[in-house]
mmCIF file with all atom_site columns, C-alpha atoms and ligand atoms in Angstrom:
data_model
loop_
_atom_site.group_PDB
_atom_site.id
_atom_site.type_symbol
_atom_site.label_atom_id
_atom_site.label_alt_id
_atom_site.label_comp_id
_atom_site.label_asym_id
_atom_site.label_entity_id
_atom_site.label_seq_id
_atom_site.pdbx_PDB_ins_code
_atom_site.Cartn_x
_atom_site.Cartn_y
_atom_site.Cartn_z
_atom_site.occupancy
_atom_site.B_iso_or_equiv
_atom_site.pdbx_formal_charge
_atom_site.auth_seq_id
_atom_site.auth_comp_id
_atom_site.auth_asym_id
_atom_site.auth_atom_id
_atom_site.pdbx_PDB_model_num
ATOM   1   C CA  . UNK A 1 1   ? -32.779 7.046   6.573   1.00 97.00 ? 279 UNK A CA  1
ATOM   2   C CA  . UNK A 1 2   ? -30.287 5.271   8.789   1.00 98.00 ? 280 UNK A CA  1
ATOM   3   C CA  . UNK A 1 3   ? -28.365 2.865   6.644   1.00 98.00 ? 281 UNK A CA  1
ATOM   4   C CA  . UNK A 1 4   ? -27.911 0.083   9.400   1.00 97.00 ? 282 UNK A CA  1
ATOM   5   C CA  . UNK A 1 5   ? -31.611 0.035   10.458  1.00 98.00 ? 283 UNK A CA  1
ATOM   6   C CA  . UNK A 1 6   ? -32.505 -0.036  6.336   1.00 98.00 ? 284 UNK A CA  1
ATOM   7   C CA  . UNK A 1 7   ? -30.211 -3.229  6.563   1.00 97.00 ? 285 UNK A CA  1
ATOM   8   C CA  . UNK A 1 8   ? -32.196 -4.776  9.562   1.00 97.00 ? 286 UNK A CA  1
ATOM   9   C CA  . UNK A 1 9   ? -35.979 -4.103  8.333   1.00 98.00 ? 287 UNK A CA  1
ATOM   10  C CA  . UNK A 1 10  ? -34.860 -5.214  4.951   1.00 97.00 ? 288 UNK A CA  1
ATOM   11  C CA  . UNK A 1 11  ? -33.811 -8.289  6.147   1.00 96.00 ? 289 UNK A CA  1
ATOM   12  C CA  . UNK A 1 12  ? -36.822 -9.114  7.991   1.00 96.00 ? 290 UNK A CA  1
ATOM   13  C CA  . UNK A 1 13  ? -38.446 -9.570  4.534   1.00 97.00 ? 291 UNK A CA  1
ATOM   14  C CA  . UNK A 1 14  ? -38.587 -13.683 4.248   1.00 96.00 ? 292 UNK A CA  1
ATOM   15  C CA  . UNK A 1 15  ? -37.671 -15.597 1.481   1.00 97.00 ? 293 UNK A CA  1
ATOM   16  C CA  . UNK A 1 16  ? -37.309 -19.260 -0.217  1.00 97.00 ? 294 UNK A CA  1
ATOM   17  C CA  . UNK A 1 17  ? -33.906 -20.640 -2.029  1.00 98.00 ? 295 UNK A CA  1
ATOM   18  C CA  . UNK A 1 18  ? -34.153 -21.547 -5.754  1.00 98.00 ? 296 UNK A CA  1
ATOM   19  C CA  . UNK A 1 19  ? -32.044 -22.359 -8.538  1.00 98.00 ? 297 UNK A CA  1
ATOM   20  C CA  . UNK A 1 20  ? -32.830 -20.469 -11.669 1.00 98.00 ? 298 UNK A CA  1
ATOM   21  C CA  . UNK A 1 21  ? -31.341 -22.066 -14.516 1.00 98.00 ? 299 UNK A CA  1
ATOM   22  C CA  . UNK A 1 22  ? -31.174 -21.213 -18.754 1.00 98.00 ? 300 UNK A CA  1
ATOM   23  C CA  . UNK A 1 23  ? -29.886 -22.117 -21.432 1.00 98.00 ? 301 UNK A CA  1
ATOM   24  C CA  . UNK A 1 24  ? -29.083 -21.336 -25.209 1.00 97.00 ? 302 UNK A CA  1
ATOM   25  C CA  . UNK A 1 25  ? -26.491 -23.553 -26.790 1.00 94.00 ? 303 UNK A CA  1
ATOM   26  C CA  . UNK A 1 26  ? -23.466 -24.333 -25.518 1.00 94.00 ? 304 UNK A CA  1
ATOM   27  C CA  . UNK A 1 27  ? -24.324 -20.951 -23.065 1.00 97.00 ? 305 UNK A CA  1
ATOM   28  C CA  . UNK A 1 28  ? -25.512 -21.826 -19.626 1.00 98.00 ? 306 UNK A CA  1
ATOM   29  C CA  . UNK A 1 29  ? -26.359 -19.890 -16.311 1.00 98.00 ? 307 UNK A CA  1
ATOM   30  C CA  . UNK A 1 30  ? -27.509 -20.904 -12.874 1.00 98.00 ? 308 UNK A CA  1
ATOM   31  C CA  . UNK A 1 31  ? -28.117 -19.072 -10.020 1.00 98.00 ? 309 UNK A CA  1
ATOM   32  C CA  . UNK A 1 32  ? -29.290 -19.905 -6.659  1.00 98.00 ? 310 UNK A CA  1
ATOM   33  C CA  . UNK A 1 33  ? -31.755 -17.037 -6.092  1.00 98.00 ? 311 UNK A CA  1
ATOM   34  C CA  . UNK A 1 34  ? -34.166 -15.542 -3.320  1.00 98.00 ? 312 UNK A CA  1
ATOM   35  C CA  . UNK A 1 35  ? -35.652 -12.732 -4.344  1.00 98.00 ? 313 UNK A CA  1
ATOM   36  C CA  . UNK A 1 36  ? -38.467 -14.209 -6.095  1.00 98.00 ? 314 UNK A CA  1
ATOM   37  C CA  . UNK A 1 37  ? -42.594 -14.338 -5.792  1.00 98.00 ? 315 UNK A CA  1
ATOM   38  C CA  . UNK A 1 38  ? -45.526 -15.475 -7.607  1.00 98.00 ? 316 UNK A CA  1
ATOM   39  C CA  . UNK A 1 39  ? -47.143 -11.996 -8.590  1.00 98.00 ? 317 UNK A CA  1
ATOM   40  C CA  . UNK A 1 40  ? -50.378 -13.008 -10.408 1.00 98.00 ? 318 UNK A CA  1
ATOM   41  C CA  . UNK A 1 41  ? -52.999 -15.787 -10.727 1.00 98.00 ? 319 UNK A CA  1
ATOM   42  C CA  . UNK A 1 42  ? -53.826 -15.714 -14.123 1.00 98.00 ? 320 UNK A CA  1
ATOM   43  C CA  . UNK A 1 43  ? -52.069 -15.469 -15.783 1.00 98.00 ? 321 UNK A CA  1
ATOM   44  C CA  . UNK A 1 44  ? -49.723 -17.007 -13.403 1.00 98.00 ? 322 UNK A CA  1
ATOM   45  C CA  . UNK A 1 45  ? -47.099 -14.698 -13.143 1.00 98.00 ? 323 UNK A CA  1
ATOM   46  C CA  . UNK A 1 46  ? -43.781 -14.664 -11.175 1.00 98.00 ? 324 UNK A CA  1
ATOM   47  C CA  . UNK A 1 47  ? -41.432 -11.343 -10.522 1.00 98.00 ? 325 UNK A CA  1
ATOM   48  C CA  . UNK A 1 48  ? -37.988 -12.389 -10.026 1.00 98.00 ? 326 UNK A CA  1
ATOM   49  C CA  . UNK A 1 49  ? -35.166 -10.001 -9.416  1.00 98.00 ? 327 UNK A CA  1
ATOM   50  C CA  . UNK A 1 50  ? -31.767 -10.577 -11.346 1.00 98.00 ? 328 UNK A CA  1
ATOM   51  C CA  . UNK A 1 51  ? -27.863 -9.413  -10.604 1.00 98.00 ? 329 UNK A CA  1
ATOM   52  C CA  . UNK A 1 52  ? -27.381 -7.063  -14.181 1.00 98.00 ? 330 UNK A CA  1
ATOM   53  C CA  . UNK A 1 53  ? -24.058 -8.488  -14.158 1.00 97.00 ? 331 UNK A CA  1
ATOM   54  C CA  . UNK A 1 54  ? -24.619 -12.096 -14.213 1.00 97.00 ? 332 UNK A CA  1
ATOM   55  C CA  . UNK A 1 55  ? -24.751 -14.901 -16.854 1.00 97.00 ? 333 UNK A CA  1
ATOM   56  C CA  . UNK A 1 56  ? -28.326 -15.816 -15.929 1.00 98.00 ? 334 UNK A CA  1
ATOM   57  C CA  . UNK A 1 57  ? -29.262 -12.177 -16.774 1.00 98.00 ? 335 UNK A CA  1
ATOM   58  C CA  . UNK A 1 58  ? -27.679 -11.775 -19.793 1.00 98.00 ? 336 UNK A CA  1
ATOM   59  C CA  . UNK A 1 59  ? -29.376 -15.254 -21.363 1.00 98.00 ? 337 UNK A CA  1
ATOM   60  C CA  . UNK A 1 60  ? -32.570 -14.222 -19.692 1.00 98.00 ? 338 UNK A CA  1
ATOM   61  C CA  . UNK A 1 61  ? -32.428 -11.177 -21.816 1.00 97.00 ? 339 UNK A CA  1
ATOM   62  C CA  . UNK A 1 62  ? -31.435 -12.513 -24.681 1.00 97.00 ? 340 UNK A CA  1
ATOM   63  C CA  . UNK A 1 63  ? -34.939 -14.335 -24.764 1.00 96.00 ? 341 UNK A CA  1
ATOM   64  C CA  . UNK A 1 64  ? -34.198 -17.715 -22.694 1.00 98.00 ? 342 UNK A CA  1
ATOM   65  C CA  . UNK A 1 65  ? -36.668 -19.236 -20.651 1.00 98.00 ? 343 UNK A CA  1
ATOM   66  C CA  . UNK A 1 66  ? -35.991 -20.081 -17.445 1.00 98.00 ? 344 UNK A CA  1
ATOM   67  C CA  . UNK A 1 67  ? -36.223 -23.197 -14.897 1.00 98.00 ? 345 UNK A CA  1
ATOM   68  C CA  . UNK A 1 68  ? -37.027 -22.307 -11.217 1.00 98.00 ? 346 UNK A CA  1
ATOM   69  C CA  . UNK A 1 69  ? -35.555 -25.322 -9.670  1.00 98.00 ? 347 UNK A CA  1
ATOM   70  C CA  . UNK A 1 70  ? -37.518 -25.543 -5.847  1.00 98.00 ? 348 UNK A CA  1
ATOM   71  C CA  . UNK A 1 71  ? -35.064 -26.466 -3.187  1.00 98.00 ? 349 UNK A CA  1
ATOM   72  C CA  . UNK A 1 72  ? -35.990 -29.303 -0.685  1.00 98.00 ? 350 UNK A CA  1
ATOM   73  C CA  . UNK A 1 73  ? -34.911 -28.277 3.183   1.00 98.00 ? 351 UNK A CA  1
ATOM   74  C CA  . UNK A 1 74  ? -32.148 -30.695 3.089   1.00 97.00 ? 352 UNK A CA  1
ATOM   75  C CA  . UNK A 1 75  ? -30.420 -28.852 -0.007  1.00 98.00 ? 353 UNK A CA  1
ATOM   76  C CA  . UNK A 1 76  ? -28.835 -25.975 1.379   1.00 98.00 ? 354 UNK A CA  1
ATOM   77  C CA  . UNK A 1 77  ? -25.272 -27.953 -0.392  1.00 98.00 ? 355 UNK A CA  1
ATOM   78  C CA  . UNK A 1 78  ? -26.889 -27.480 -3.762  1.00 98.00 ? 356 UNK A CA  1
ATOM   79  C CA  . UNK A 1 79  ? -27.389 -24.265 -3.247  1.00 98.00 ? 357 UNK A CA  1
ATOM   80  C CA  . UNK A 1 80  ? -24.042 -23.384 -2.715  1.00 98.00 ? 358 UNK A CA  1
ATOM   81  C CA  . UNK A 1 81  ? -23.511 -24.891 -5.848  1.00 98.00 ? 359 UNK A CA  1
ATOM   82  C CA  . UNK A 1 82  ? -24.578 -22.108 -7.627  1.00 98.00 ? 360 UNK A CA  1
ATOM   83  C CA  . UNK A 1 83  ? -23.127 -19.233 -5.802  1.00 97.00 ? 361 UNK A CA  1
ATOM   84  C CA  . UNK A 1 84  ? -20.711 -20.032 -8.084  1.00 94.00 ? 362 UNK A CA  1
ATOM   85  C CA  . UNK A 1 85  ? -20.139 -19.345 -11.995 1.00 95.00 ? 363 UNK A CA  1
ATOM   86  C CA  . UNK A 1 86  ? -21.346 -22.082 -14.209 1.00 97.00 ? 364 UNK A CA  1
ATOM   87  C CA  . UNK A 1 87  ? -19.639 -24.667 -16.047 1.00 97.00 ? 365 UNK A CA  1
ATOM   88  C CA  . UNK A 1 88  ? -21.906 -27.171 -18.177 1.00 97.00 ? 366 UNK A CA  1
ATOM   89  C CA  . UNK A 1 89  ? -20.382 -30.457 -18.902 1.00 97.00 ? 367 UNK A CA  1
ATOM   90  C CA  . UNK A 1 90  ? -22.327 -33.031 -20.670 1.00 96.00 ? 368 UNK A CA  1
ATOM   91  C CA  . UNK A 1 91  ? -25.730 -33.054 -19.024 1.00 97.00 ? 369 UNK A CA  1
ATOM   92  C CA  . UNK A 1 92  ? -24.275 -31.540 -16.098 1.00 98.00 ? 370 UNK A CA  1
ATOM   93  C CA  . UNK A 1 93  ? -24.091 -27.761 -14.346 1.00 98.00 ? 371 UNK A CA  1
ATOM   94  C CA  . UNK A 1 94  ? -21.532 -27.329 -11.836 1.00 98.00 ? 372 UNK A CA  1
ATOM   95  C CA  . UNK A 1 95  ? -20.963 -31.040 -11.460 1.00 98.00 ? 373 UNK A CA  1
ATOM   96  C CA  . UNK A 1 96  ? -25.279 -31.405 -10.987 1.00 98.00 ? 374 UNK A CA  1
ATOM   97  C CA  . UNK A 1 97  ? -27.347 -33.828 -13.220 1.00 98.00 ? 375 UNK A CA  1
ATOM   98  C CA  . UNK A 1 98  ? -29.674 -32.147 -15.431 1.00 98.00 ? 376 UNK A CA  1
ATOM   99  C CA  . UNK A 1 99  ? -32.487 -33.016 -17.921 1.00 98.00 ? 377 UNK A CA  1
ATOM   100 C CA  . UNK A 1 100 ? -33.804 -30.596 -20.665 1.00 98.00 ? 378 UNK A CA  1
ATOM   101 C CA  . UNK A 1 101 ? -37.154 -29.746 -19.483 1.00 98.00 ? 379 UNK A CA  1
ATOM   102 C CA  . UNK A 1 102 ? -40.360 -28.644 -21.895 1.00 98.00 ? 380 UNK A CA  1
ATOM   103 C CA  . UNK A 1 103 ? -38.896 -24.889 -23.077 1.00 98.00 ? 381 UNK A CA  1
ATOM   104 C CA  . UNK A 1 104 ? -35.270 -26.380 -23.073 1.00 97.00 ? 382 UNK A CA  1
ATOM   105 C CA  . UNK A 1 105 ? -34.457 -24.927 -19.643 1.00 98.00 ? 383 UNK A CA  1
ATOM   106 C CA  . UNK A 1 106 ? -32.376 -27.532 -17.200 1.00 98.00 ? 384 UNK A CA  1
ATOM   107 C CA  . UNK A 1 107 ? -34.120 -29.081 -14.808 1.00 98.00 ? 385 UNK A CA  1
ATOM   108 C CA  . UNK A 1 108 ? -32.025 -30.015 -12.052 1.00 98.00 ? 386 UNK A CA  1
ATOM   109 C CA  . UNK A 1 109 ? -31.847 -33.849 -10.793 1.00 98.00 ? 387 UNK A CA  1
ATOM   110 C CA  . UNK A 1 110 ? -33.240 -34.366 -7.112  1.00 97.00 ? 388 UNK A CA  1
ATOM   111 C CA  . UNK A 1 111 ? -35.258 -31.006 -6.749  1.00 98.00 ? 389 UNK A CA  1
ATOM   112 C CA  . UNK A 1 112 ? -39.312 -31.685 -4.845  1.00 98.00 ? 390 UNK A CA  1
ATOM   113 C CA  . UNK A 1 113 ? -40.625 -29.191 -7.533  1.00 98.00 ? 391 UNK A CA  1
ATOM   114 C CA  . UNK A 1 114 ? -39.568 -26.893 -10.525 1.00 98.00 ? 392 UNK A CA  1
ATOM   115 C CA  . UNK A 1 115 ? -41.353 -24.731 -13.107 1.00 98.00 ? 393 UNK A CA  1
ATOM   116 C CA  . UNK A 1 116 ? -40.683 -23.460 -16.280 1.00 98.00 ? 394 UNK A CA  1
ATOM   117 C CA  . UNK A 1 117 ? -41.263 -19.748 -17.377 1.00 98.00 ? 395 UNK A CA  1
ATOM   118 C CA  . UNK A 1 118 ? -40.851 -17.423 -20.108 1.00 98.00 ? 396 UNK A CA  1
ATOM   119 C CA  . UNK A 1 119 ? -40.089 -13.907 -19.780 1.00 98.00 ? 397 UNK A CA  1
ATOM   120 C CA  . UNK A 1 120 ? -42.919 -11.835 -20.400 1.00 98.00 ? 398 UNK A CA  1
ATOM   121 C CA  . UNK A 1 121 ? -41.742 -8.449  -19.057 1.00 98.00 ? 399 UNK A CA  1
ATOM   122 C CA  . UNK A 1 122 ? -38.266 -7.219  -17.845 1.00 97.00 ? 400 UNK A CA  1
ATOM   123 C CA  . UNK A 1 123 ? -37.901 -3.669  -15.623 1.00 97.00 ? 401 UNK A CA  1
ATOM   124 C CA  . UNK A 1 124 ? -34.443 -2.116  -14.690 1.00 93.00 ? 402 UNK A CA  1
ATOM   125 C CA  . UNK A 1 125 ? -33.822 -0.939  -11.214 1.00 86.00 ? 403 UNK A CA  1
ATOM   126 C CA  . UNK A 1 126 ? -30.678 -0.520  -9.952  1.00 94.00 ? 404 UNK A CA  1
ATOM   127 C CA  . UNK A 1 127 ? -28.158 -3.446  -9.643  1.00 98.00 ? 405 UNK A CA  1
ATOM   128 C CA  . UNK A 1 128 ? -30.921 -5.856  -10.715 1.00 98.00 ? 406 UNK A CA  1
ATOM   129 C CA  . UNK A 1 129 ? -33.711 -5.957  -12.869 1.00 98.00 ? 407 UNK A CA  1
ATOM   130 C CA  . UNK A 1 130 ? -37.033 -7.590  -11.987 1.00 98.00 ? 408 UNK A CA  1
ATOM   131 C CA  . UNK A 1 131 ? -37.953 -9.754  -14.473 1.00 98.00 ? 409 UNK A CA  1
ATOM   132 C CA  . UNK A 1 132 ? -41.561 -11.232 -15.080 1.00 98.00 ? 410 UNK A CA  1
ATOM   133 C CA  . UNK A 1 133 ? -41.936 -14.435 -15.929 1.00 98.00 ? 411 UNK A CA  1
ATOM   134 C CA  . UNK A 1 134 ? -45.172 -16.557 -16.942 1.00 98.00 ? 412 UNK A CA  1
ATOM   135 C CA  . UNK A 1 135 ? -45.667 -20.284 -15.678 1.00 98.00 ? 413 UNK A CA  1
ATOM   136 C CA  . UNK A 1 136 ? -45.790 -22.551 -18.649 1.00 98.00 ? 414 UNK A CA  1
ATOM   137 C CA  . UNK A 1 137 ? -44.773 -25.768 -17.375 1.00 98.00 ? 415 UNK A CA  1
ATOM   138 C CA  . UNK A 1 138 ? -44.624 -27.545 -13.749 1.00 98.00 ? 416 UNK A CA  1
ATOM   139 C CA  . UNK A 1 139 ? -42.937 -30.724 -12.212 1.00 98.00 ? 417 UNK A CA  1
ATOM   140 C CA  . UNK A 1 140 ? -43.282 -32.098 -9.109  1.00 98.00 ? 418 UNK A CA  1
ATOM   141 C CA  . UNK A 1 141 ? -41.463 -34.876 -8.227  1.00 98.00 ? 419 UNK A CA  1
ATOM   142 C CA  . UNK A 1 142 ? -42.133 -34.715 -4.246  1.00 98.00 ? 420 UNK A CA  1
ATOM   143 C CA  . UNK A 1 143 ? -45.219 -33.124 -2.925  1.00 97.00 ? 421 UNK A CA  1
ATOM   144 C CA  . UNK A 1 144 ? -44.972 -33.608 0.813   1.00 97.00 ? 422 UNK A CA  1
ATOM   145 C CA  . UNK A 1 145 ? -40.938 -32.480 0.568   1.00 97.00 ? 423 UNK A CA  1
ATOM   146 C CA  . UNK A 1 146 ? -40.292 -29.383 3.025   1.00 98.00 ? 424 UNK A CA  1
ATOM   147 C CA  . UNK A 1 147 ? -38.855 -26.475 1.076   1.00 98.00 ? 425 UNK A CA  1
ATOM   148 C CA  . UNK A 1 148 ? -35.398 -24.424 1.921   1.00 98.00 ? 426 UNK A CA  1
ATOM   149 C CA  . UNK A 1 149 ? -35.986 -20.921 3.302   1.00 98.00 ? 427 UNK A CA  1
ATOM   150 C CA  . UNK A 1 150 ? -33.634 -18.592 3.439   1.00 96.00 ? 428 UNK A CA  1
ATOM   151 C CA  . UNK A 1 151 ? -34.012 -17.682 7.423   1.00 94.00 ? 429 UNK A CA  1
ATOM   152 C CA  . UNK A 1 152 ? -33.100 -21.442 7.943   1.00 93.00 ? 430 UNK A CA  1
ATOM   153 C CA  . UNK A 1 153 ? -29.767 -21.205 6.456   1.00 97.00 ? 431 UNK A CA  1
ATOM   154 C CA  . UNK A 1 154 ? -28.325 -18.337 8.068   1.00 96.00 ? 432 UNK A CA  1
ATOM   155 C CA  . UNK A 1 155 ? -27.699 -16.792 5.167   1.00 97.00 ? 433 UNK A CA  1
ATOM   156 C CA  . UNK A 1 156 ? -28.567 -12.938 4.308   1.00 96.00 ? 434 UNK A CA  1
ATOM   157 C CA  . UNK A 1 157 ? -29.134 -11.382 0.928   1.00 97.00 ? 435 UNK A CA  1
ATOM   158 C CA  . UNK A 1 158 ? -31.169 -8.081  1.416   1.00 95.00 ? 436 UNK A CA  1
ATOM   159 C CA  . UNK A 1 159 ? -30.712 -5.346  2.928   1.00 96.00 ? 437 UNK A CA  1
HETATM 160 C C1  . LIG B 2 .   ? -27.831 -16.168 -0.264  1.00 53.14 ? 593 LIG B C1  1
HETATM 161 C C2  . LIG B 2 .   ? -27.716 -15.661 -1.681  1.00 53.14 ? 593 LIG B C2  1
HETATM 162 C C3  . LIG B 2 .   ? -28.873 -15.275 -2.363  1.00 53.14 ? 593 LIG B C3  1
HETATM 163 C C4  . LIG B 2 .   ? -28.788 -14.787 -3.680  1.00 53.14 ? 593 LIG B C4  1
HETATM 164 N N1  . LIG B 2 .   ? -29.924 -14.330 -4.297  1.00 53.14 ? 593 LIG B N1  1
HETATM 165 C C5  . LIG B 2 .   ? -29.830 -13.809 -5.536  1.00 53.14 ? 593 LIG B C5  1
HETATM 166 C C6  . LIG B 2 .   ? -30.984 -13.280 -6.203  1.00 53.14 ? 593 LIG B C6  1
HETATM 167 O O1  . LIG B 2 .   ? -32.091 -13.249 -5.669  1.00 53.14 ? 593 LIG B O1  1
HETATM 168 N N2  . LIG B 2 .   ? -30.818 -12.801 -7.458  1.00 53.14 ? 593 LIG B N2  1
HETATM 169 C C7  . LIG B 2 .   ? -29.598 -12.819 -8.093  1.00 53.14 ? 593 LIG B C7  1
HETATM 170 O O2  . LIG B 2 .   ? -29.517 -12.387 -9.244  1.00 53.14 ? 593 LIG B O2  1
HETATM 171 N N3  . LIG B 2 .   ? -28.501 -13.291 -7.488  1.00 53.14 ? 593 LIG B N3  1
HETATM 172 C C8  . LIG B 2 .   ? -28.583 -13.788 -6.239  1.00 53.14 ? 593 LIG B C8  1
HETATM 173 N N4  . LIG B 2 .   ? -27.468 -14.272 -5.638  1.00 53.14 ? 593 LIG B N4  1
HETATM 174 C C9  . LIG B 2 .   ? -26.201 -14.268 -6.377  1.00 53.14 ? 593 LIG B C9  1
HETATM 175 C C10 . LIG B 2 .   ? -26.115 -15.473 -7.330  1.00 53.14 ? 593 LIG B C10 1
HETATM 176 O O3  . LIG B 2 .   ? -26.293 -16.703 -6.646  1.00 53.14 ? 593 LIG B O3  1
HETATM 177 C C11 . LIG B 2 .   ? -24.709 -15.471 -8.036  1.00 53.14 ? 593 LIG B C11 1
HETATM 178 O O4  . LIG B 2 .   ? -24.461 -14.200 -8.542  1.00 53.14 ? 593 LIG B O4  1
HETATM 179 C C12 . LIG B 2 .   ? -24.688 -16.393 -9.216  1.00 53.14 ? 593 LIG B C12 1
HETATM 180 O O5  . LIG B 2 .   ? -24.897 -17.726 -8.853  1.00 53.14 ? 593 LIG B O5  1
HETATM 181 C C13 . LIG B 2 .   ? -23.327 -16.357 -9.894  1.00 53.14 ? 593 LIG B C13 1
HETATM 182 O O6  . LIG B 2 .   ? -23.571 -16.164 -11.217 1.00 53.14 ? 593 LIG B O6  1
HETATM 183 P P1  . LIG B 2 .   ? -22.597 -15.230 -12.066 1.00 53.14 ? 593 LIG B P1  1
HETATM 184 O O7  . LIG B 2 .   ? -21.222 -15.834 -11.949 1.00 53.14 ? 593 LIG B O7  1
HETATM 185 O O8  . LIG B 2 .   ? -23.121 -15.303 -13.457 1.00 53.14 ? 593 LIG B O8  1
HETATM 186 O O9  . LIG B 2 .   ? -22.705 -13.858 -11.448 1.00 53.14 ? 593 LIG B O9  1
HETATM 187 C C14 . LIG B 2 .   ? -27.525 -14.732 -4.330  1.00 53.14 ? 593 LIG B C14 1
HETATM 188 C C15 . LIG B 2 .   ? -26.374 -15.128 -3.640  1.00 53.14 ? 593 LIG B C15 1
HETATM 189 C C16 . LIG B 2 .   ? -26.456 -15.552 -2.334  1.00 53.14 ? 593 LIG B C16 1
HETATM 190 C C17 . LIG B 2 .   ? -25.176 -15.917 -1.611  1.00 53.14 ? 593 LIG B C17 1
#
């Protein structure tokens, strides 16, 4: 297999932007992600592939639920927000408003949609595991909003 071309078909896969965030404690993680999809109906299901080495990982598998936090187009600033590691300060991440949602995952301030999930399943692969997570709570606080896609921003992760 030719490395570049593996690169370029990869890349053609299309994705949205989300910030997945948890919490235990004083111990918080956010991290704008991509590689995510809904993967069942019912139960509904979502597969949602996590760096091994990152803070959102580790609290994932030490049983925290998470917050999918749905980006509106306009967003792309917030998520660059959480490229970076997380600080939490008061009722903020990285400087971002927050409100404790059902499960105690943060629900960002100013997001069209979120949901809340628990982890139901978690399988290794490589430099991230997949992690399956079942819907138990949804917000939407702007249903006509336009969502961020990843092909919009110019950005690449994949490949
Ligand atoms: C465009 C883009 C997409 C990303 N998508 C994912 C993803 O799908 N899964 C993931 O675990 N990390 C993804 N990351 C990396 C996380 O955003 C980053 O590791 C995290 O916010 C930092 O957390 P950490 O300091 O705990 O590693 C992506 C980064 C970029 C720049």
């Amino acid at each position: 297999m030719d490395a570049q071309v593996k690169k370029q078909v990869l890349r053609k896969l299309t994705y949205g932007l989300y910030v997945a965030t948890a919490r235990i404690g004083e111990e918080a993680a956010a991290a704008t992600v991509n590689w995510l999809s809904q993967a069942s109906f019912t139960p509904p299901l979502v597969m949602m592939a996590v760096k091994a080495d990152s803070g959102l990982h580790a609290l994932l598998s030490k049983g925290a639920t998470v917050a999918v936090n749905i980006l509106g187009a306009d967003q792309k600033g917030l998520a660059e927000t959480f490229f970076r590691p997380t600080k939490l300060e008061g009722n903020t991440l990285n400087g971002v408003p927050f409100a404790d949602g059902e499960t105690g995952a943060p629900l960002l301030t100013g997001v069209p949609a979120a949901f809340e999930a628990k982890v139901v399943q978690s399988v290794p692969g490589g430099d991230h595991t997949v992690f399956v997570l079942e819907v138990v709570a949804v917000h939407l606080n702007d249903p006509d909003a336009k969502v961020l896609e990843m092909w919009d921003t110019g950005w690449f992760y994949g490949g």
